[in-house]
Amino acid sequence: MASLLNQIGAVTALNVRSIPQRGWMSVASVVAVALTIAVLLFFLALSNGLSQTVKGSGADDVAIIIREGSNAELNSVVTRDQLSILTTGPGVAQRQGRPSASGELLVIVDGVKRSTSTNANMPFRGIGAEGLALRRGVRITEGRMFNPGTNEIVVGAGLLREFSGFEFGKSIRLRGTTWQIVGVFEAPGTVFESELWADIAVTQSLFNRPNVYQTMRIQLSSPDAVKAFQDWAKTDARLNGLEVLSERAYYARQASQSSAGFMFIGLVLGIMMAIGALAGALNTMYSSVAARSAEIATLRIIGFSGWAAFFGTMVEALMLSAAGGALGILLAFVAFNGRTTSTLGAGFTQLVFQFQLSGGIVFAAIVMAIVIGLVGGFFPGIRAARQRPQLELAAQ
Amino acid sequence: MTDLIRLTDVEKNYTRGKEKISIFDKLTMRIEQGDFVAIMGPSGSGKTTLLNLLGGTDKADKGAIEFDGKRIDNLNEGQLTAWRAANVGFIFQFYNLMPILTAAQNVELPLLLTKLAPKKRRENVATALKIVGLEDRAKHRPREMSGGQQQRVAIARAIVSDPKLLLCDEPTGDLDRTTADEILGTLQVLNRDLGKTIIMVTHDAQAAKFAKRTLHLDKGRFEQAELAA
Ligand SMILES: Nc1ncnc2c1ncn2[C@@H]1O[C@H](COP(=O)(O)OP(=O)(O)OP(=O)(O)O)[C@@H](O)[C@H]1O
Ligand SMILES: [Mg+2]
């Protein structure tokens, strides 16, 4: 046993120290693994960042009411009558003598993406008087909140970073009306940071959607009150066709929809590239075994076992793929982790979020690198182990 | 003297495509402990094949091969590998040193197959290098040495684990006359002073003179059968 470890150690050292003799080939296979890992990480971090942002948007003691079967707010409808009925439900929090609820309408306006100077759809949300209070993570960081009943807008900091046209203090024209940007708000890690907010009544009238709401948000007394509120809403025929969810549950559902796509692309691309990298690794290792065939035959004649030849090849492959994996992960951290980006969120409007690597994602990348190394070393390793220990083979 | 090696009715065939090529048919030979045998013969007569059979790097199809009174022809691959490590030292025409290892590291390779502690390994390596007269070249790499020096390192590697048998396939085939004679002299010393049994394949009649006796192999048979047996 000790002898086998000695043997493996010696053969591995021989392999590894002779890597420079196959320099370019080894470098190429390291780079192939690195690129594969980086691409995989790119999409997983994208998917994770998106999912975290969407999920982070929801509170669990706020109920959101949409039309049943609407995947996005844009195709939901809640009427004014339903709105007033909903505010009479159990557990609705009161603020200054009024129910803490906000009927909302989301419309799309044009913005310009800074990085590409292309037009993009911006979500423009009309919110009720309680809309700001309902979102606890939101802070006005510049200027002030819009005044109810005026053509004033506050803009999310994330949107401002990525898109132009809505700078603080600016007057802009939307649908033939002049609007004033009076404030900037921050809502770190949520979808709201990608939105423009204005008064609901003004939004309804100037965008020509009188009395139309898409969603309603209601502050409930506690997370437990959501269930009671849901049960109550089911019993009222006038609320038929509406779905009541906690805000958290709503965004969790959205998150899985929007991030699943990227996850899928990431995995498909990752696996395709992994196959390419694997082919490269196999090629490198088969050449390594071929280049060392006289050496392997000599060692086998001297009395080294086939296992030593196998493991030596295996370890060389694993070292190359580990180097590639480490390089890929480094690349991911330097090139895009934490970078802000935007993509089409639910409802075809832009959503700003950050690439976010996680322990689990890095682990997945490490596993992929190891698998490439194991498979890439296994078959050439078998060839090395099968190399017959004969004199004429050693003489090449 | 006792026999170190005894071959009885050994058959060896190769198949090339569908064709069966018989290399040895009922080959019988004995080699005594402490002998130094040169084997000569035309190309393709089976010299290397014979060394492979004697050294356990290839298997006979039929017949018995005994080493030191024990049969080795029925050992499995793993047992044969371990047997080789313990009993046979190989010397090749092209030295077959690992280019990235120093002389000492090359010589140490067979000792990695033993249970010897590193310190003891280093001592044995030093002794082996001293025997071949290269104690001052321990840290040199093969490409920094002449062909003759490289072959000496290879000889040190072959004897470092103290095997009874040395098998040499054209050990001087790549060397000039003077260097060849020095190497052959070293082999003689190993045979005479350390009692190594040596079997050496060579094309060179001059080289064969360093051996105690010469066997001529032709088409898988020894010309003087009585000498071999
Ligand atoms: N693995 C093999 N498969 C098929 N034929 C083989 C194999 N090894 C050797 N032979 C054949 O067996 C015969 C004897 O080969 P061997 O290498 O023993 O000859 P040799 O006497 O060492 O020749 P040389 O002096 O050229 O080294 C040759 O005809 C050779 O072609
Ligand atoms: Mg030969």
XYZ file of C-alpha atoms and ligand atoms in Angstrom:
657
model
C 0.000 0.000 0.000
C 2.716 2.420 1.043
C 4.545 1.290 -2.033
C 1.534 1.997 -4.248
C 1.293 5.516 -2.841
C 5.027 5.965 -3.445
C 4.583 4.744 -6.993
C 1.611 6.996 -7.660
C 3.450 9.931 -6.142
C 6.514 9.294 -8.289
C 4.584 8.790 -11.530
C 2.403 11.806 -10.827
C 5.448 13.962 -10.177
C 6.947 12.737 -13.449
C 3.748 13.592 -15.337
C 3.278 16.948 -13.765
C 6.888 17.974 -14.217
C 6.735 17.054 -17.863
C 3.627 19.191 -18.474
C 5.798 22.042 -19.805
C 6.911 19.723 -22.617
C 3.286 19.705 -23.738
C 2.956 23.373 -22.864
C 0.639 24.828 -25.446
C -1.651 21.888 -25.440
C -1.906 21.978 -21.651
C -2.505 25.725 -21.689
C -5.242 25.272 -24.280
C -7.024 22.698 -22.211
C -6.759 24.837 -19.071
C -8.230 27.780 -20.986
C -11.039 25.642 -22.389
C -12.021 24.558 -18.898
C -11.710 28.137 -17.615
C -14.015 29.490 -20.324
C -16.535 26.752 -19.716
C -16.603 27.473 -16.020
C -16.808 31.233 -16.591
C -19.765 30.882 -18.952
C -21.561 28.570 -16.569
C -20.946 30.999 -13.712
C -22.079 33.926 -15.842
C -25.531 32.509 -16.369
C -25.922 31.052 -12.912
C -24.898 34.366 -11.317
C -27.288 36.158 -13.657
C -30.095 33.826 -12.761
C -29.280 34.009 -9.066
C -28.997 37.804 -9.014
C -32.275 38.147 -10.848
C -33.989 35.670 -8.608
C -32.612 37.280 -5.433
C -33.743 40.725 -6.565
C -37.227 39.650 -7.464
C -37.588 37.580 -4.298
C -36.204 40.355 -2.137
C -38.954 42.657 -3.298
C -41.731 41.085 -1.294
C -42.853 41.519 2.303
C -44.760 38.701 3.918
C -47.304 40.887 5.715
C -48.358 42.723 2.581
C -51.085 41.149 0.481
C -51.046 41.645 -3.251
C -54.221 41.165 -5.208
C -54.198 40.467 -8.931
C -56.513 38.904 -11.424
C -56.325 35.138 -11.270
C -54.113 33.684 -13.975
C -52.195 36.880 -14.676
C -48.543 36.159 -14.764
C -47.694 39.805 -14.772
C -49.286 42.956 -13.503
C -49.680 44.297 -17.024
C -52.489 41.924 -17.930
C -54.287 42.044 -14.602
C -57.384 44.106 -13.836
C -58.851 45.031 -10.465
C -61.876 47.345 -10.498
C -62.456 50.374 -8.302
C -65.403 48.610 -6.620
C -63.309 45.561 -5.814
C -60.675 47.874 -4.440
C -63.022 49.398 -1.887
C -64.413 45.999 -0.898
C -60.900 44.671 -0.324
C -60.059 47.465 2.125
C -62.851 46.193 4.382
C -61.262 42.755 4.810
C -59.976 41.329 8.091
C -56.591 42.387 9.420
C -56.171 45.435 7.146
C -53.780 47.839 8.858
C -54.921 51.442 9.345
C -52.801 54.548 9.106
C -54.104 57.931 10.128
C -57.623 56.570 10.080
C -57.392 55.161 6.566
C -56.774 51.609 5.382
C -53.141 51.150 4.419
C -53.740 50.094 0.824
C -52.601 51.137 -2.612
C -54.341 50.482 -5.928
C -51.706 50.498 -8.656
C -51.366 50.724 -12.400
C -48.251 49.882 -14.353
C -47.674 51.403 -17.803
C -44.697 51.284 -20.091
C -42.672 54.297 -21.141
C -39.528 54.634 -23.232
C -36.080 55.031 -21.815
C -32.578 54.798 -23.274
C -30.115 52.219 -22.061
C -26.878 54.024 -21.230
C -24.496 51.256 -22.208
C -25.946 50.658 -25.678
C -27.925 53.854 -26.388
C -30.883 51.722 -27.413
C -34.499 52.240 -26.477
C -35.891 50.106 -23.715
C -39.197 49.729 -21.908
C -39.353 51.389 -18.498
C -42.007 50.443 -15.954
C -43.995 53.494 -14.869
C -46.118 52.801 -11.806
C -48.998 54.811 -10.507
C -49.297 54.258 -6.763
C -51.810 55.303 -4.135
C -51.145 57.592 -1.199
C -50.049 54.623 0.887
C -47.838 53.153 -1.824
C -44.588 54.433 -0.353
C -45.425 53.479 3.234
C -46.306 49.975 2.017
C -42.779 49.429 0.807
C -40.656 49.551 3.883
C -37.270 49.188 2.240
C -37.738 52.287 0.094
C -35.983 55.546 0.945
C -36.038 58.862 -0.873
C -32.375 59.741 -1.267
C -32.590 62.859 -3.363
C -35.360 65.462 -3.662
C -38.761 64.469 -2.292
C -41.787 62.248 -2.845
C -44.233 63.362 -5.552
C -47.228 65.344 -4.387
C -50.578 63.626 -4.925
C -52.565 65.010 -7.814
C -49.566 66.499 -9.652
C -47.507 65.481 -12.724
C -44.554 64.582 -10.565
C -42.381 61.513 -10.749
C -39.861 59.853 -8.458
C -37.324 57.575 -10.097
C -35.604 54.429 -8.833
C -31.852 54.681 -8.359
C -31.204 51.436 -10.246
C -33.093 52.652 -13.284
C -31.175 55.911 -13.170
C -27.847 54.091 -13.196
C -28.633 52.018 -16.246
C -30.959 54.238 -18.275
C -30.961 57.886 -19.261
C -33.791 60.334 -19.701
C -35.070 60.476 -16.129
C -32.399 62.447 -14.335
C -33.352 64.233 -11.143
C -34.735 67.717 -11.758
C -35.512 67.097 -15.376
C -38.815 67.833 -17.088
C -39.855 65.143 -19.498
C -42.698 64.685 -21.912
C -44.710 61.496 -21.812
C -47.901 61.010 -23.822
C -48.159 64.703 -24.597
C -47.850 65.831 -21.002
C -44.928 67.404 -19.192
C -43.751 65.633 -16.046
C -41.289 66.787 -13.443
C -38.748 64.433 -11.816
C -38.813 65.539 -8.187
C -37.035 62.751 -6.381
C -34.855 59.653 -6.466
C -35.488 56.609 -4.316
C -33.450 53.641 -3.343
C -34.818 50.186 -2.689
C -31.692 48.030 -2.663
C -32.040 44.578 -4.105
C -35.665 44.917 -5.187
C -37.474 45.257 -8.495
C -38.825 48.664 -7.430
C -35.454 50.278 -7.974
C -36.058 49.780 -11.678
C -39.330 51.740 -11.666
C -40.722 55.231 -12.046
C -43.473 56.162 -9.623
C -46.239 58.753 -9.889
C -49.661 59.415 -8.419
C -52.213 56.757 -9.389
C -55.061 59.125 -10.251
C -52.832 61.315 -12.445
C -51.374 58.212 -14.125
C -54.849 56.823 -14.845
C -56.070 60.002 -16.429
C -52.963 61.063 -18.367
C -52.383 57.573 -19.738
C -56.031 57.373 -20.604
C -56.945 54.475 -18.322
C -59.658 56.042 -16.167
C -60.507 54.008 -13.066
C -58.349 51.038 -14.111
C -56.185 49.291 -11.572
C -54.052 46.223 -12.127
C -52.986 45.334 -8.657
C -53.711 46.264 -5.155
C -51.384 46.150 -2.220
C -52.705 45.987 1.325
C -50.720 46.196 4.534
C -52.006 43.518 6.897
C -51.508 43.451 10.649
C -49.149 40.458 10.529
C -47.881 37.704 8.215
C -50.465 35.359 9.780
C -53.283 37.663 8.738
C -52.643 36.840 5.070
C -54.304 33.437 5.345
C -57.419 34.832 7.030
C -57.609 37.565 4.410
C -57.339 35.005 1.599
C -60.130 32.894 3.112
C -62.344 35.931 3.554
C -61.786 37.037 -0.065
C -62.912 33.633 -1.334
C -66.282 33.924 0.342
C -67.224 37.186 -1.367
C -68.712 36.648 -4.841
C -67.790 40.182 -5.893
C -64.153 39.264 -5.527
C -64.443 36.223 -7.781
C -61.579 35.892 -10.209
C -59.078 37.676 -7.977
C -56.079 36.028 -6.411
C -54.717 37.046 -3.028
C -51.069 36.310 -2.267
C -48.475 37.594 0.109
C -46.157 39.949 -1.717
C -43.315 37.562 -0.947
C -45.147 34.600 -2.489
C -46.001 36.684 -5.537
C -42.398 37.656 -6.191
C -41.109 34.204 -5.422
C -43.345 32.935 -8.208
C -42.088 35.632 -10.546
C -38.519 34.904 -9.566
C -38.706 31.266 -10.471
C -40.259 32.143 -13.833
C -37.765 34.802 -14.790
C -34.626 33.141 -13.498
C -35.456 29.653 -14.759
C -34.793 30.810 -18.323
C -31.285 31.983 -17.554
C -30.608 28.939 -15.465
C -31.676 26.829 -18.422
C -29.505 28.720 -20.897
C -26.627 28.536 -18.440
C -26.917 24.816 -18.004
C -27.386 24.041 -21.698
C -24.493 26.280 -22.753
C -22.422 25.106 -19.807
C -22.930 21.467 -20.674
C -22.225 22.031 -24.364
C -19.020 23.872 -23.551
C -18.134 21.252 -20.973
C -18.331 18.626 -23.696
C -15.956 20.735 -25.776
C -13.591 21.225 -22.858
C -13.792 17.525 -22.123
C -12.840 16.699 -25.703
C -9.885 19.050 -25.281
C -8.881 17.451 -22.002
C -9.139 13.964 -23.482
C -7.052 15.019 -26.454
C -4.392 16.554 -24.220
C -4.248 13.532 -21.980
C -4.179 11.027 -24.839
C -1.248 12.964 -26.302
C 0.379 12.997 -22.923
C 0.049 9.223 -22.667
C 1.346 8.822 -26.224
C 4.291 11.138 -25.591
C 5.147 9.237 -22.456
C 4.594 5.754 -23.848
C 8.263 4.760 -23.737
C 8.507 6.247 -20.274
C 5.424 4.362 -19.092
C 6.686 1.106 -20.627
C 10.025 1.597 -18.881
C 8.384 2.218 -15.523
C 6.150 -0.812 -16.007
C 9.202 -2.972 -16.838
C 11.026 -1.736 -13.750
C 8.020 -2.891 -11.727
C 5.664 0.066 -11.427
C 2.058 -1.063 -11.504
C -0.602 -0.189 -14.046
C -2.433 1.633 -11.234
C 0.455 4.040 -10.870
C 0.293 4.796 -14.595
C -3.479 5.234 -14.323
C -3.412 7.544 -11.320
C -0.495 9.533 -12.665
C -2.551 10.341 -15.744
C -5.654 10.998 -13.666
C -3.883 13.421 -11.371
C -2.356 15.281 -14.299
C -5.821 15.692 -15.837
C -7.310 16.781 -12.530
C -4.570 19.331 -12.001
C -5.143 20.810 -15.445
C -8.894 20.998 -14.926
C -8.486 22.348 -11.397
C -6.248 25.089 -12.773
C -8.891 25.802 -15.424
C -11.661 25.802 -12.822
C -9.771 28.173 -10.544
C -9.040 30.482 -13.457
C -12.695 30.422 -14.508
C -13.898 31.251 -11.006
C -11.335 34.033 -10.694
C -12.481 35.379 -14.047
C -16.082 35.338 -12.852
C -15.280 37.236 -9.675
C -13.204 39.836 -11.473
C -15.268 40.214 -14.627
C -18.865 40.227 -13.520
C -19.677 39.295 -9.965
C -21.491 42.243 -8.346
C -21.797 44.099 -11.660
C -25.116 45.730 -12.287
C -27.021 44.706 -15.346
C -30.544 44.846 -16.590
C -32.766 42.536 -18.465
C -36.358 42.176 -19.453
C -38.262 41.294 -16.311
C -41.831 40.129 -16.065
C -44.112 42.220 -18.236
C -41.433 43.156 -20.763
C -40.038 46.029 -18.748
C -36.423 46.409 -17.756
C -35.312 45.087 -14.443
C -32.019 46.209 -12.934
C -30.077 43.787 -10.763
C -26.608 42.475 -9.989
C -24.734 39.363 -10.976
C -24.543 37.400 -7.797
C -22.291 34.399 -7.263
C -23.086 32.209 -4.317
C -21.360 29.373 -2.497
C -23.664 26.897 -4.169
C -22.911 28.268 -7.621
C -19.159 28.191 -7.100
C -19.539 24.663 -5.774
C -21.407 23.665 -8.937
C -18.555 25.102 -11.008
C -15.974 23.200 -8.988
C -17.951 20.013 -9.465
C -18.071 20.610 -13.201
C -14.305 21.199 -13.357
C -13.683 18.035 -11.367
C -15.979 16.016 -13.611
C -14.119 17.281 -16.693
C -10.838 16.310 -15.044
C -12.045 12.902 -13.928
C -13.517 11.905 -17.265
C -10.682 13.573 -19.177
C -8.151 11.578 -17.188
C -10.043 8.318 -16.886
C -9.916 6.976 -20.427
C -6.363 8.096 -21.189
C -5.468 6.701 -17.749
C -6.825 3.328 -18.780
C -4.763 3.485 -21.932
C -1.682 4.271 -19.853
C -2.412 1.410 -17.468
C -2.857 -1.007 -20.361
C 0.470 -0.052 -21.880
C 2.322 -3.382 -22.020
C 5.659 -3.504 -20.225
C 7.655 -4.825 -23.161
C 11.198 -4.081 -24.091
C 10.567 -3.125 -27.709
C 7.913 -0.620 -26.561
C 10.381 0.956 -24.198
C 12.863 1.341 -27.026
C 10.903 3.989 -28.944
C 26.225 -24.708 -9.735
C 22.465 -24.344 -9.420
C 20.262 -23.195 -12.248
C 18.845 -19.719 -11.890
C 16.694 -20.039 -14.985
C 15.150 -23.069 -16.575
C 12.962 -22.961 -19.685
C 11.204 -26.174 -20.622
C 9.369 -26.692 -23.926
C 8.447 -23.029 -24.190
C 6.177 -22.016 -27.051
C 5.625 -18.462 -28.117
C 3.483 -17.320 -31.025
C 2.420 -13.955 -32.284
C -0.612 -13.382 -34.428
C -0.337 -10.798 -37.129
C -3.829 -10.365 -38.528
C -5.050 -13.913 -39.180
C -1.548 -15.238 -39.591
C 0.064 -17.084 -36.695
C 3.812 -16.557 -36.382
C 5.691 -19.078 -34.301
C 8.718 -17.523 -32.567
C 9.643 -20.383 -30.251
C 8.563 -23.989 -30.514
C 9.641 -26.248 -27.652
C 12.501 -24.017 -26.600
C 14.489 -25.436 -23.698
C 17.381 -23.719 -21.961
C 19.093 -23.376 -18.578
C 21.181 -20.625 -17.159
C 23.239 -21.105 -14.074
C 23.457 -18.748 -11.182
C 26.405 -16.408 -11.784
C 26.547 -16.966 -15.541
C 27.179 -14.179 -18.043
C 25.582 -15.155 -21.344
C 25.669 -13.258 -24.605
C 22.883 -14.014 -27.043
C 23.519 -13.293 -30.696
C 21.498 -13.876 -33.792
C 20.019 -12.229 -36.841
C 17.344 -9.623 -36.611
C 13.955 -11.156 -35.993
C 15.358 -14.379 -34.547
C 13.532 -13.785 -31.257
C 16.222 -12.323 -28.986
C 14.102 -9.556 -27.534
C 11.165 -11.917 -27.259
C 13.342 -14.281 -25.226
C 14.376 -11.461 -22.863
C 10.714 -10.519 -22.446
C 9.893 -14.085 -21.447
C 12.854 -14.355 -19.058
C 12.085 -10.993 -17.481
C 8.378 -11.618 -17.058
C 7.385 -8.802 -19.372
C 5.654 -11.184 -21.737
C 3.951 -14.534 -21.360
C 4.727 -17.845 -22.971
C 1.895 -19.690 -24.685
C 3.062 -23.081 -23.461
C 5.843 -24.595 -21.376
C 7.419 -23.838 -18.018
C 9.669 -20.966 -16.990
C 11.372 -21.402 -13.639
C 13.361 -18.786 -11.778
C 15.333 -19.850 -8.733
C 13.317 -23.044 -8.591
C 9.899 -21.351 -8.742
C 7.601 -21.127 -11.722
C 6.893 -17.654 -12.961
C 4.887 -18.541 -16.051
C 1.711 -18.998 -14.022
C 1.917 -15.704 -12.114
C -0.726 -13.117 -12.877
C 0.056 -9.641 -14.140
C 0.283 -8.036 -10.696
C 2.401 -10.828 -9.219
C 4.697 -10.743 -12.207
C 5.142 -6.981 -11.832
C 6.133 -7.410 -8.196
C 8.391 -10.321 -9.098
C 10.193 -8.209 -11.712
C 10.701 -5.380 -9.247
C 12.370 -7.756 -6.801
C 14.402 -10.015 -9.074
C 15.282 -8.450 -12.409
C 17.235 -5.401 -13.449
C 16.802 -4.189 -17.046
C 19.344 -2.349 -19.156
C 18.197 -0.898 -22.467
C 19.930 0.129 -25.659
C 18.737 3.734 -25.324
C 19.180 3.878 -21.520
C 15.515 4.850 -20.953
C 16.188 7.363 -18.227
C 13.510 9.843 -17.222
C 14.785 13.080 -18.763
C 13.446 15.364 -16.054
C 14.920 13.392 -13.174
C 18.505 13.662 -11.947
C 20.794 10.650 -12.030
C 20.119 9.964 -8.360
C 16.344 10.287 -8.829
C 16.468 7.919 -11.779
C 18.422 5.386 -9.784
C 15.981 5.736 -6.891
C 12.932 4.762 -8.984
C 13.049 0.983 -8.295
C 13.444 1.670 -4.578
C 10.088 3.461 -4.568
C 8.639 0.004 -5.047
C 10.156 -1.200 -1.775
C 9.405 -0.419 1.854
C 12.782 1.220 2.388
C 12.823 4.506 4.304
C 13.992 7.590 2.366
C 17.305 7.728 4.192
C 18.087 4.094 3.397
C 17.014 4.719 -0.191
C 19.482 7.574 -0.511
C 22.270 5.393 0.864
C 21.543 2.621 -1.600
C 21.411 5.092 -4.472
C 24.800 6.469 -3.474
C 26.249 2.965 -3.321
C 24.877 2.048 -6.755
C 26.227 5.257 -8.302
C 29.576 4.583 -6.711
C 29.700 1.068 -8.165
C 29.287 2.482 -11.671
C 31.742 5.288 -10.948
C 29.298 8.199 -11.102
C 29.142 9.363 -7.503
C 30.008 12.891 -8.651
C 27.200 13.038 -11.196
C 24.285 12.375 -8.831
C 22.620 15.738 -9.457
C 23.076 15.767 -13.218
C 20.221 15.252 -15.596
C 20.492 12.796 -18.501
C 20.939 15.488 -21.129
C 23.948 16.799 -19.231
C 25.692 13.425 -19.531
C 27.352 11.451 -22.325
C 25.794 8.274 -23.666
C 28.220 6.144 -21.690
C 27.443 8.016 -18.487
C 23.728 7.681 -19.109
C 24.135 3.944 -19.573
C 26.037 3.804 -16.286
C 23.148 5.555 -14.563
C 20.854 2.961 -16.133
C 23.084 0.185 -14.819
C 23.009 1.737 -11.347
C 19.200 1.823 -11.606
C 19.188 -1.857 -12.625
C 21.285 -2.984 -9.658
C 20.057 -0.634 -6.920
C 17.440 -3.036 -5.597
C 19.985 -5.869 -5.718
C 18.272 -8.227 -8.188
C 19.824 -11.573 -9.033
C 19.328 -11.240 -12.765
C 20.305 -8.473 -15.174
C 18.759 -8.476 -18.652
C 20.452 -6.285 -21.237
C 19.062 -5.665 -24.724
C 21.879 -4.267 -26.909
C 23.384 -2.314 -23.984
C 26.223 -0.977 -26.145
C 24.320 -0.670 -29.413
C 24.352 3.104 -29.205
C 27.924 3.611 -27.993
C 31.354 3.904 -29.614
C 33.904 1.103 -29.181
C 35.838 2.573 -26.248
C 32.751 3.541 -24.282
C 31.149 0.204 -25.112
C 34.142 -1.653 -23.752
C 34.014 0.371 -20.532
C 30.350 -0.481 -20.068
C 30.991 -4.137 -20.822
C 33.855 -4.093 -18.322
C 31.444 -2.763 -15.714
C 29.022 -5.599 -16.488
C 31.873 -8.059 -16.060
C 32.658 -6.584 -12.656
C 29.027 -6.881 -11.621
C 29.065 -10.503 -12.728
C 32.379 -11.400 -11.137
C 32.327 -9.371 -7.920
C 28.639 -9.073 -7.134
C 27.598 -12.424 -8.549
C 24.941 -11.008 -10.838
C 23.651 -13.381 -13.466
C 23.663 -11.465 -16.743
C 21.945 -12.197 -20.032
C 22.947 -9.806 -22.760
C 21.561 -9.599 -26.275
C 24.028 -8.135 -28.749
C 24.833 -7.895 -32.436
C 28.440 -7.158 -31.670
C 30.867 -10.101 -31.585
C 33.405 -7.951 -29.703
C 30.847 -7.309 -26.993
C 29.989 -10.984 -26.770
C 33.607 -11.718 -25.873
C 33.060 -10.060 -22.490
C 30.534 -12.770 -21.621
C 31.450 -16.192 -20.287
C 29.675 -17.842 -23.190
C 27.685 -16.956 -26.287
C 24.501 -18.537 -27.582
C 23.470 -18.151 -31.202
C 19.782 -17.893 -31.805
C 18.379 -18.479 -35.266
C 14.722 -18.765 -36.206
C 13.807 -19.441 -32.591
C 16.400 -22.159 -32.014
C 19.830 -22.221 -30.427
C 22.484 -23.416 -32.814
C 24.403 -25.359 -30.207
C 21.489 -26.906 -28.376
C 23.754 -28.808 -26.030
C 25.291 -25.542 -24.788
C 21.978 -23.994 -24.026
C 20.560 -26.969 -22.255
N 4.164 -7.824 -30.411
C 4.456 -8.507 -31.538
N 3.466 -8.815 -32.409
C 3.740 -9.520 -33.525
N 4.971 -9.919 -33.873
C 6.001 -9.632 -33.051
C 5.789 -8.904 -31.847
N 6.994 -8.766 -31.237
C 7.897 -9.370 -32.031
N 7.301 -9.888 -33.115
C 7.969 -10.660 -34.160
O 8.676 -11.696 -33.553
C 9.904 -11.887 -34.216
C 11.035 -11.820 -33.220
O 11.105 -10.474 -32.741
P 12.220 -9.999 -31.739
O 11.973 -8.585 -31.437
O 12.305 -10.927 -30.611
O 13.528 -10.123 -32.635
P 15.017 -9.740 -32.283
O 15.785 -10.968 -32.386
O 15.062 -8.997 -31.000
O 15.352 -8.757 -33.482
P 16.314 -7.469 -33.487
O 17.685 -7.981 -33.553
O 15.915 -6.751 -34.722
O 16.031 -6.702 -32.240
C 9.987 -10.854 -35.308
O 9.611 -11.469 -36.534
C 8.993 -9.833 -34.898
O 8.442 -9.203 -36.039
Mg 15.524 -7.014 -30.395
